Coordinates of C-alpha atoms (C1' of nucleotides) in Angstrom, one line a residue:
Chain A
M1092 CA 113.5 123.1 100.3
A1093 CA 115.4 120.0 101.5
A1094 CA 114.1 119.9 105.1
V1095 CA 110.6 119.3 103.9
Q1096 CA 111.7 116.6 101.5
L1097 CA 113.5 114.9 104.3
K1098 CA 110.5 115.0 106.6
E1099 CA 108.3 113.6 103.9
A1100 CA 110.7 110.7 103.2
Q1101 CA 110.8 110.0 107.0
D1102 CA 107.0 110.0 107.3
R1103 CA 106.8 107.7 104.4
F1104 CA 109.3 105.4 105.9
V1105 CA 107.4 105.4 109.2
A1106 CA 104.2 104.4 107.4
V1107 CA 105.8 101.6 105.5
W1108 CA 107.6 100.2 108.5
G1109 CA 104.5 100.4 110.6
Q1110 CA 102.6 98.5 108.0
M1111 CA 105.2 95.8 107.9
G1112 CA 105.1 95.5 111.6
S1113 CA 101.5 94.7 111.7
A1114 CA 101.9 92.0 109.0
W1115 CA 104.4 90.3 111.4
G1116 CA 102.4 90.5 114.6
I1117 CA 103.9 93.7 116.0
S1118 CA 101.7 96.5 117.0
R1119 CA 101.7 99.1 114.3
T1120 CA 102.5 102.0 116.6
M1121 CA 105.4 100.2 118.1
A1122 CA 106.8 99.6 114.7
E1123 CA 106.2 103.3 113.8
V1124 CA 108.0 104.5 116.9
H1125 CA 110.9 102.3 116.1
A1126 CA 110.9 103.5 112.5
L1127 CA 110.9 107.1 113.6
L1128 CA 113.9 106.6 115.9
Y1129 CA 115.7 104.6 113.3
I1130 CA 115.2 106.9 110.4
T1131 CA 115.9 110.2 112.3
G1132 CA 119.0 108.6 113.9
E1133 CA 118.9 111.0 116.8
P1134 CA 117.6 110.5 120.3
L1135 CA 114.0 111.7 120.8
C1136 CA 112.0 112.1 123.9
T1137 CA 108.4 111.0 124.6
D1138 CA 107.0 114.4 123.7
D1139 CA 108.9 114.4 120.4
I1140 CA 107.3 111.1 119.5
M1141 CA 103.8 112.0 120.6
E1142 CA 103.9 115.1 118.5
R1143 CA 105.5 113.6 115.4
L1144 CA 103.3 110.5 115.4
Q1145 CA 100.2 112.1 116.9
I1146 CA 99.7 109.5 119.5
S1147 CA 98.8 109.7 123.2
R1148 CA 101.4 109.8 126.0
G1149 CA 100.3 106.4 127.3
N1150 CA 100.7 104.8 124.0
A1151 CA 104.1 106.4 123.4
S1152 CA 105.3 105.3 126.8
M1153 CA 104.1 101.7 126.3
S1154 CA 105.7 101.4 122.9
M1155 CA 109.0 102.8 124.2
R1156 CA 109.0 100.3 127.0
A1157 CA 108.3 97.4 124.6
L1158 CA 111.1 98.5 122.3
L1159 CA 113.5 98.7 125.2
D1160 CA 112.5 95.2 126.2
W1161 CA 113.2 94.0 122.7
G1162 CA 116.7 95.6 123.1
I1163 CA 116.5 97.5 119.8
V1164 CA 116.2 101.0 121.5
E1165 CA 118.2 102.4 124.3
R1166 CA 117.8 105.2 126.8
V1167 CA 120.0 108.3 126.4
H1168 CA 120.4 110.9 129.1
R1169 CA 121.5 114.4 128.3
R1170 CA 123.3 116.4 130.9
G1171 CA 121.3 119.3 132.3
D1172 CA 118.1 117.7 131.0
R1173 CA 115.9 115.6 133.2
K1174 CA 114.0 114.1 130.3
E1175 CA 114.8 110.7 129.0
Y1176 CA 115.7 110.4 125.4
F1177 CA 115.6 107.2 123.3
K1178 CA 117.7 106.1 120.4
A1179 CA 117.4 103.2 118.0
E1180 CA 120.1 100.6 117.4
A1181 CA 121.8 101.9 114.3
D1182 CA 123.4 98.6 113.2
V1183 CA 120.7 96.8 111.1
W1184 CA 122.2 93.4 111.6
A1185 CA 122.4 93.9 115.4
M1186 CA 118.8 95.0 115.3
F1187 CA 117.7 91.9 113.5
R1188 CA 119.7 89.7 115.7
A1189 CA 117.9 91.1 118.7
I1190 CA 114.6 90.6 117.0
V1191 CA 115.3 87.0 116.2
R1192 CA 116.7 86.3 119.7
E1193 CA 113.5 87.7 121.3
R1194 CA 111.0 86.0 119.0
M1195 CA 112.8 82.7 119.5
K1196 CA 112.7 83.2 123.2
R1197 CA 109.1 84.3 123.4
E1198 CA 107.4 82.3 120.8
V1199 CA 109.4 79.4 119.4
D1200 CA 110.9 78.1 122.6
P1201 CA 107.5 77.9 124.4
L1202 CA 106.0 76.3 121.3
R1203 CA 108.7 73.6 121.3
A1204 CA 108.1 73.0 124.9
Q1205 CA 104.4 72.5 124.3
L1206 CA 105.0 70.2 121.3
Y1207 CA 107.2 68.1 123.5
E1208 CA 104.5 67.8 126.0
I1209 CA 102.0 66.8 123.4
R1210 CA 104.5 64.3 122.1
D1211 CA 104.9 62.8 125.6
Q1212 CA 101.2 62.5 126.0
T1213 CA 101.2 59.9 123.3
G1214 CA 104.7 58.6 123.7
E1215 CA 105.6 54.9 123.7
R1216 CA 104.9 53.4 127.0
A1217 CA 108.0 51.3 127.4
G1218 CA 107.8 48.6 124.8
R1219 CA 104.0 48.5 124.5
E1220 CA 102.6 48.1 121.1
Q1221 CA 100.8 51.1 119.6
S1222 CA 98.4 51.5 116.8
A1223 CA 99.5 52.6 113.3
D1224 CA 97.5 55.8 113.8
L1225 CA 99.4 56.7 117.0
G1226 CA 102.7 55.9 115.3
A1227 CA 102.0 58.2 112.4
H1228 CA 100.8 60.9 114.7
N1229 CA 104.0 60.7 116.7
K1230 CA 106.1 60.7 113.6
R1231 CA 104.5 63.9 112.5
L1232 CA 105.2 65.5 115.8
D1233 CA 108.8 64.3 115.7
D1234 CA 109.2 65.8 112.2
L1235 CA 108.1 69.1 113.5
L1236 CA 110.2 68.9 116.6
R1237 CA 113.2 68.1 114.5
F1238 CA 112.5 71.1 112.3
F1239 CA 112.3 73.4 115.2
Q1240 CA 115.5 72.0 116.6
A1241 CA 117.3 72.9 113.4
L1242 CA 115.7 76.3 113.5
E1243 CA 116.9 76.8 117.0
G1244 CA 120.4 75.8 115.9
V1245 CA 120.5 78.3 113.0
S1246 CA 119.1 81.0 115.1
N1247 CA 121.6 80.4 117.9
S1248 CA 124.5 80.7 115.5
F1249 CA 123.0 83.9 114.1
V1250 CA 122.2 85.4 117.5
S1251 CA 125.2 84.4 119.6
P1252 CA 128.0 86.8 120.6
A1253 CA 130.2 85.4 117.9
G1254 CA 127.2 85.5 115.7
R1255 CA 128.6 87.1 112.7
G1256 CA 128.5 83.5 111.3
L1257 CA 125.1 83.8 109.6
Q1258 CA 125.9 87.2 108.4
A1259 CA 128.8 85.8 106.5
A1260 CA 126.7 82.8 105.4
A1261 CA 124.0 85.2 104.2
K1262 CA 126.4 87.0 102.1
I1263 CA 127.7 83.8 100.5
L1264 CA 124.2 82.3 100.1
G1265 CA 123.0 85.6 98.8
Y1266 CA 125.4 85.5 96.0
I1267 CA 124.7 81.8 95.2
G1268 CA 121.0 82.2 95.3
G1269 CA 120.3 85.7 94.1
A1270 CA 121.3 88.7 92.1
P1271 CA 124.9 89.7 92.7
G1272 CA 124.5 93.3 94.0
I1273 CA 122.1 96.2 94.4
G1274 CA 122.6 98.5 91.4
G1275 CA 123.6 101.9 92.6
L1276 CA 123.9 101.2 96.2
G1277 CA 127.7 101.0 96.0
K1278 CA 130.2 99.8 98.5
E1279 CA 129.6 97.9 101.7
S1280 CA 129.6 100.3 104.7
D1281 CA 131.6 99.2 107.7
D1282 CA 130.7 102.2 109.9
T1283 CA 127.5 100.8 111.3
K1284 CA 128.2 102.4 114.6
E1285 CA 127.8 105.9 113.3
A1286 CA 125.9 107.3 116.2
G1287 CA 127.4 105.2 119.0
Chain B
M532 CA 91.2 53.9 125.3
A533 CA 93.7 55.0 122.7
A534 CA 91.4 56.8 120.2
V535 CA 90.4 59.3 122.9
Q536 CA 94.0 60.0 123.9
L537 CA 94.8 60.6 120.2
K538 CA 92.0 63.0 119.8
E539 CA 93.0 64.9 122.8
A540 CA 96.5 65.2 121.6
Q541 CA 95.3 66.4 118.2
D542 CA 93.0 69.0 119.8
R543 CA 95.9 70.2 121.9
F544 CA 98.1 70.5 118.8
V545 CA 95.5 72.4 117.0
A546 CA 95.2 74.9 119.8
V547 CA 98.9 75.4 120.1
W548 CA 99.4 75.8 116.4
G549 CA 96.6 78.2 116.1
Q550 CA 98.0 80.3 118.9
M551 CA 101.4 80.4 117.2
G552 CA 99.7 81.4 114.0
S553 CA 98.2 84.5 115.5
A554 CA 101.5 85.5 117.0
W555 CA 102.9 85.5 113.4
G556 CA 100.2 87.4 111.7
I557 CA 98.2 84.5 110.4
S558 CA 94.5 84.2 111.3
R559 CA 94.0 81.8 114.1
T560 CA 91.4 79.7 112.3
M561 CA 93.5 79.3 109.3
A562 CA 96.4 78.0 111.4
E563 CA 94.0 75.7 113.2
V564 CA 92.6 74.3 110.0
H565 CA 96.1 73.6 108.8
A566 CA 97.1 72.1 112.2
L567 CA 94.1 69.7 111.9
L568 CA 95.0 68.6 108.4
Y569 CA 98.6 68.2 109.3
I570 CA 98.2 66.3 112.5
T571 CA 95.5 63.9 111.3
G572 CA 97.4 63.3 108.1
E573 CA 94.4 62.3 106.2
P574 CA 92.3 64.2 103.7
L575 CA 89.3 65.9 105.3
C576 CA 86.3 67.7 103.7
T577 CA 84.8 71.0 104.6
D578 CA 82.1 69.3 106.8
D579 CA 84.7 67.4 108.7
I580 CA 86.6 70.6 109.5
M581 CA 83.5 72.5 110.4
E582 CA 82.5 69.9 112.8
R583 CA 85.8 69.2 114.4
L584 CA 86.7 72.9 114.8
Q585 CA 83.2 74.1 115.4
I586 CA 83.4 76.9 112.8
S587 CA 81.0 78.1 110.1
R588 CA 81.0 76.8 106.6
G589 CA 82.0 80.2 105.2
N590 CA 85.0 80.4 107.5
A591 CA 86.1 76.9 106.7
S592 CA 85.8 77.6 103.0
M593 CA 87.8 80.8 103.2
S594 CA 90.5 79.3 105.3
M595 CA 90.8 76.3 103.0
R596 CA 91.2 78.6 100.0
A597 CA 93.9 80.6 101.8
L598 CA 95.8 77.5 102.6
L599 CA 95.6 76.4 99.0
D600 CA 96.9 79.8 97.9
W601 CA 99.8 79.3 100.3
G602 CA 100.5 76.0 98.7
I603 CA 100.7 74.0 101.9
V604 CA 97.4 72.2 101.4
E605 CA 96.1 70.4 98.3
R606 CA 92.8 69.2 96.9
V607 CA 92.1 65.5 96.9
H608 CA 89.3 63.8 95.0
R609 CA 87.9 60.5 95.9
R610 CA 86.4 58.4 93.2
G611 CA 82.7 58.0 93.6
D612 CA 82.5 61.0 95.9
R613 CA 81.6 64.4 94.7
K614 CA 83.0 66.2 97.7
E615 CA 86.4 67.8 97.7
Y616 CA 88.9 66.7 100.3
F617 CA 92.0 68.5 101.5
K618 CA 95.3 67.3 102.7
A619 CA 98.2 69.1 104.2
E620 CA 101.8 69.0 102.9
A621 CA 103.4 66.2 104.9
D622 CA 107.0 67.3 104.5
V623 CA 107.8 69.9 107.1
W624 CA 110.7 71.4 105.2
A625 CA 108.6 71.7 102.1
M626 CA 105.9 73.3 104.1
F627 CA 108.2 75.9 105.5
R628 CA 109.8 76.5 102.2
A629 CA 106.4 77.3 100.8
I630 CA 105.7 79.7 103.7
V631 CA 108.9 81.5 103.3
R632 CA 108.4 81.8 99.6
E633 CA 105.0 83.3 100.0
R634 CA 105.8 85.7 102.8
M635 CA 108.8 87.0 100.9
K636 CA 106.7 87.5 97.8
R637 CA 103.8 89.1 99.7
E638 CA 105.5 91.2 102.3
V639 CA 109.3 91.5 101.9
D640 CA 109.4 92.2 98.2
P641 CA 106.8 95.0 98.2
L642 CA 108.6 96.4 101.3
R643 CA 111.8 96.5 99.4
A644 CA 110.2 98.1 96.5
Q645 CA 108.8 100.8 98.7
L646 CA 112.1 101.4 100.5
Y647 CA 113.7 101.9 97.0
E648 CA 111.2 104.5 96.2
I649 CA 111.7 106.3 99.4
R650 CA 115.5 106.1 98.8
D651 CA 115.0 107.6 95.3
Q652 CA 112.9 110.4 96.7
T653 CA 116.0 111.7 98.5
G654 CA 118.6 110.3 96.1
E655 CA 121.6 112.3 94.9
R656 CA 120.6 114.5 92.0
A657 CA 123.6 113.9 89.7
G658 CA 126.6 115.4 91.5
R659 CA 124.6 118.0 93.5
E660 CA 125.8 118.6 97.1
Q661 CA 123.5 117.4 99.9
S662 CA 123.3 118.1 103.5
A663 CA 124.8 115.9 106.2
D664 CA 121.3 115.1 107.4
L665 CA 120.2 113.9 104.0
G666 CA 123.4 111.9 103.6
A667 CA 122.9 110.1 106.9
H668 CA 119.3 109.4 106.1
N669 CA 120.2 107.9 102.8
K670 CA 122.9 105.8 104.5
R671 CA 120.3 104.4 106.9
L672 CA 118.0 103.4 104.1
D673 CA 120.9 101.8 102.2
D674 CA 121.8 99.8 105.2
L675 CA 118.3 98.5 105.4
L676 CA 118.2 97.8 101.7
R677 CA 121.4 95.9 101.8
F678 CA 120.1 93.8 104.7
F679 CA 116.9 92.9 102.8
Q680 CA 119.0 92.1 99.7
A681 CA 120.9 89.6 101.8
L682 CA 117.7 88.2 103.2
E683 CA 116.4 87.8 99.7
G684 CA 119.5 85.9 98.8
V685 CA 119.3 83.5 101.8
S686 CA 115.6 83.0 101.2
N687 CA 116.1 82.2 97.5
S688 CA 118.6 79.6 98.2
F689 CA 116.3 78.0 100.7
V690 CA 113.2 78.2 98.6
S691 CA 114.6 77.4 95.2
P692 CA 114.0 74.0 93.5
A693 CA 117.5 72.9 94.4
G694 CA 116.8 74.4 97.7
R695 CA 118.0 71.7 99.9
G696 CA 120.9 74.0 100.5
L697 CA 119.8 75.7 103.6
Q698 CA 118.4 72.5 104.9
A699 CA 121.9 71.1 104.9
A700 CA 123.3 74.4 106.2
A701 CA 120.8 74.4 109.0
K702 CA 121.9 71.0 110.0
I703 CA 125.6 72.0 110.1
L704 CA 124.9 75.4 111.8
G705 CA 122.5 73.6 114.1
Y706 CA 125.3 71.4 115.4
I707 CA 127.7 74.3 115.7
G708 CA 125.4 76.6 117.5
G709 CA 123.2 74.4 119.6
A710 CA 122.7 71.1 121.4
P711 CA 123.7 68.1 119.4
G712 CA 120.5 66.2 119.2
I713 CA 117.0 65.8 120.6
G714 CA 117.1 63.2 123.4
G715 CA 114.8 60.4 122.7
L716 CA 113.7 61.4 119.2
G717 CA 116.0 58.9 117.6
K718 CA 117.1 58.7 114.0
E719 CA 116.6 61.1 111.2
S720 CA 113.6 60.1 109.2
D721 CA 114.1 60.1 105.4
D722 CA 110.5 59.1 104.5
T723 CA 109.1 62.6 104.5
K724 CA 106.9 61.8 101.6
E725 CA 104.9 59.3 103.6
A726 CA 101.5 60.3 102.2
G727 CA 102.7 60.8 98.6
Chain C
dC171 C1' 66.4 71.4 81.4
dG172 C1' 65.5 70.8 86.5
dG173 C1' 67.3 69.7 90.6
dA174 C1' 70.5 68.0 94.1
dA175 C1' 75.1 68.4 96.1
dG176 C1' 78.6 71.1 96.9
dT177 C1' 81.2 75.7 97.1
dT178 C1' 81.9 80.6 97.4
dT179 C1' 80.7 85.2 98.5
dC180 C1' 79.5 89.0 101.4
dA181 C1' 77.0 92.2 104.6
dG182 C1' 76.4 92.5 109.2
dA183 C1' 77.7 90.8 114.1
dA184 C1' 80.9 89.6 117.4
dA185 C1' 85.4 89.3 119.2
dC186 C1' 89.8 91.1 119.8
dG187 C1' 93.6 94.1 120.2
dA188 C1' 95.1 98.8 120.2
dT189 C1' 94.6 103.5 122.0
dT190 C1' 93.4 107.1 124.9
dG191 C1' 93.5 110.2 128.8
dA192 C1' 93.4 110.9 133.4
dA193 C1' 95.0 109.4 137.8
dA194 C1' 98.7 107.4 140.4
dC195 C1' 103.2 107.1 140.9
dT196 C1' 108.4 108.1 141.1
dC197 C1' 112.3 111.0 141.6
dG198 C1' 115.2 114.8 142.6
dC199 C1' 115.5 119.1 144.6
dC200 C1' 114.6 123.0 147.8
Chain D
dG1090 C1' 108.0 117.1 153.7
dG1091 C1' 106.2 119.3 149.6
dC1092 C1' 106.6 120.6 144.9
dG1093 C1' 107.2 120.1 140.0
dA1094 C1' 108.8 117.5 136.1
dG1095 C1' 108.4 113.3 134.1
dT1096 C1' 106.7 108.5 133.6
dT1097 C1' 103.7 104.6 134.1
dT1098 C1' 99.4 102.3 134.7
dC1099 C1' 94.7 101.0 133.6
dA1100 C1' 89.7 101.1 132.8
dA1101 C1' 87.0 102.7 129.1
dT1102 C1' 86.6 103.4 124.3
dC1103 C1' 87.5 102.8 119.6
dG1104 C1' 88.8 100.5 115.4
dT1105 C1' 90.1 96.3 112.9
dT1106 C1' 89.9 91.8 111.8
dT1107 C1' 87.6 87.7 112.0
dC1108 C1' 83.4 84.9 111.8
dT1109 C1' 78.7 83.8 110.7
dG1110 C1' 74.9 82.4 108.1
dA1111 C1' 72.2 82.9 104.4
dA1112 C1' 72.0 83.7 99.5
dA1113 C1' 74.1 83.2 95.0
dC1114 C1' 76.6 80.5 92.3
dT1115 C1' 78.6 76.2 90.0
dT1116 C1' 78.7 71.6 88.6
dC1117 C1' 77.1 67.2 87.8
dC1118 C1' 73.6 64.0 86.6
dG1119 C1' 69.2 61.9 85.1

DNA sequence: CGGAAGTTTCAGAAACGATTGAAACTCGCC
DNA sequence: GGCGAGTTTCAATCGTTTCTGAAACTTCCG
């Protein structure tokens, strides 16, 4: 019977997505909650999630809050129902833009700031000579800083409001660099806002 | 005295880099070992690393092996010395290409494979009708698969031998999307191969 | 072949992050 | 204000991952 088959596929997706999450420094549960919301497509409440994922209320609540902070899940209210429901961003590209934006903000930007500080710590004191060692050290830091600057640039043009840029670039680069199509997946879908 | 200042800056870099590593799912020590090799620029042996990082021999050995597997550190032999020395890839872009290549291979490719399987599990049985729910489920999986296909494409063109492509693109996109230069860092350096 | 120098492995210990569950809190309503 | 439905917080616990240290192994040399 089809409902069972669907549920199994969903569970499998949840497991896979959760595993991926933990490989990328995201708590497994948080990724699982997101997976569940994404794959079911419909708004779920805390109790739905607790039951389906067999996790505690506290954990479900924390994970939901985190997902809201990341901007890839939103609150939904139903008239005549006091409970809050949650629904995942349905547009995959919007979702990854949000993730990139957040990780840059939380991890890469502070890292850059720290690297600057370290660089300053051994910076040239106006015109004073420095040892070859210090020079090489500074050059290595500068190389890294330049790389992160480039990364920041790429990320901005992906993330920004008009940020369809990289999406287009990805398509082009995708065809240059890789296989020209997923066999059997058929046409591009434009209706990414299906559940909006 | 300059040597102390340098050592402090190095230590700080090691700490920062290690912290970043753990945020991205890499063991802290492994990132620290890499940081140390990168920032000192010279080949170090296991004992050097043990002492400087205050870690056990076993841990140092494991971390070194992992870094070799990732292809961002290489063995160096010194004539008349039986010990093995290790040296980090000095070209930042080459380093990140290696990282992207490995993470795609280890994490994204298997993920894609699993998503395909899940998709097959609920695929259209030749011409048979399916419920709206199943259709929507399949569409969501397809969206994800298409995204990862695009990602694969971008990554390939970044990683491939002629993979300077994205590096150039990054530069262009960087200027479109972000601030046009790091104040005080001066000219682009072309001598990324400093340590051969 | 025996031994010294160096490297790798691995079982157990320690450290760390995730998870629970119950108490505290908030909010809307009577 | 007091109640009930729902949500959040947090100290304690649990589970995983990482790290250690000692033993096993490998390699080179006389």
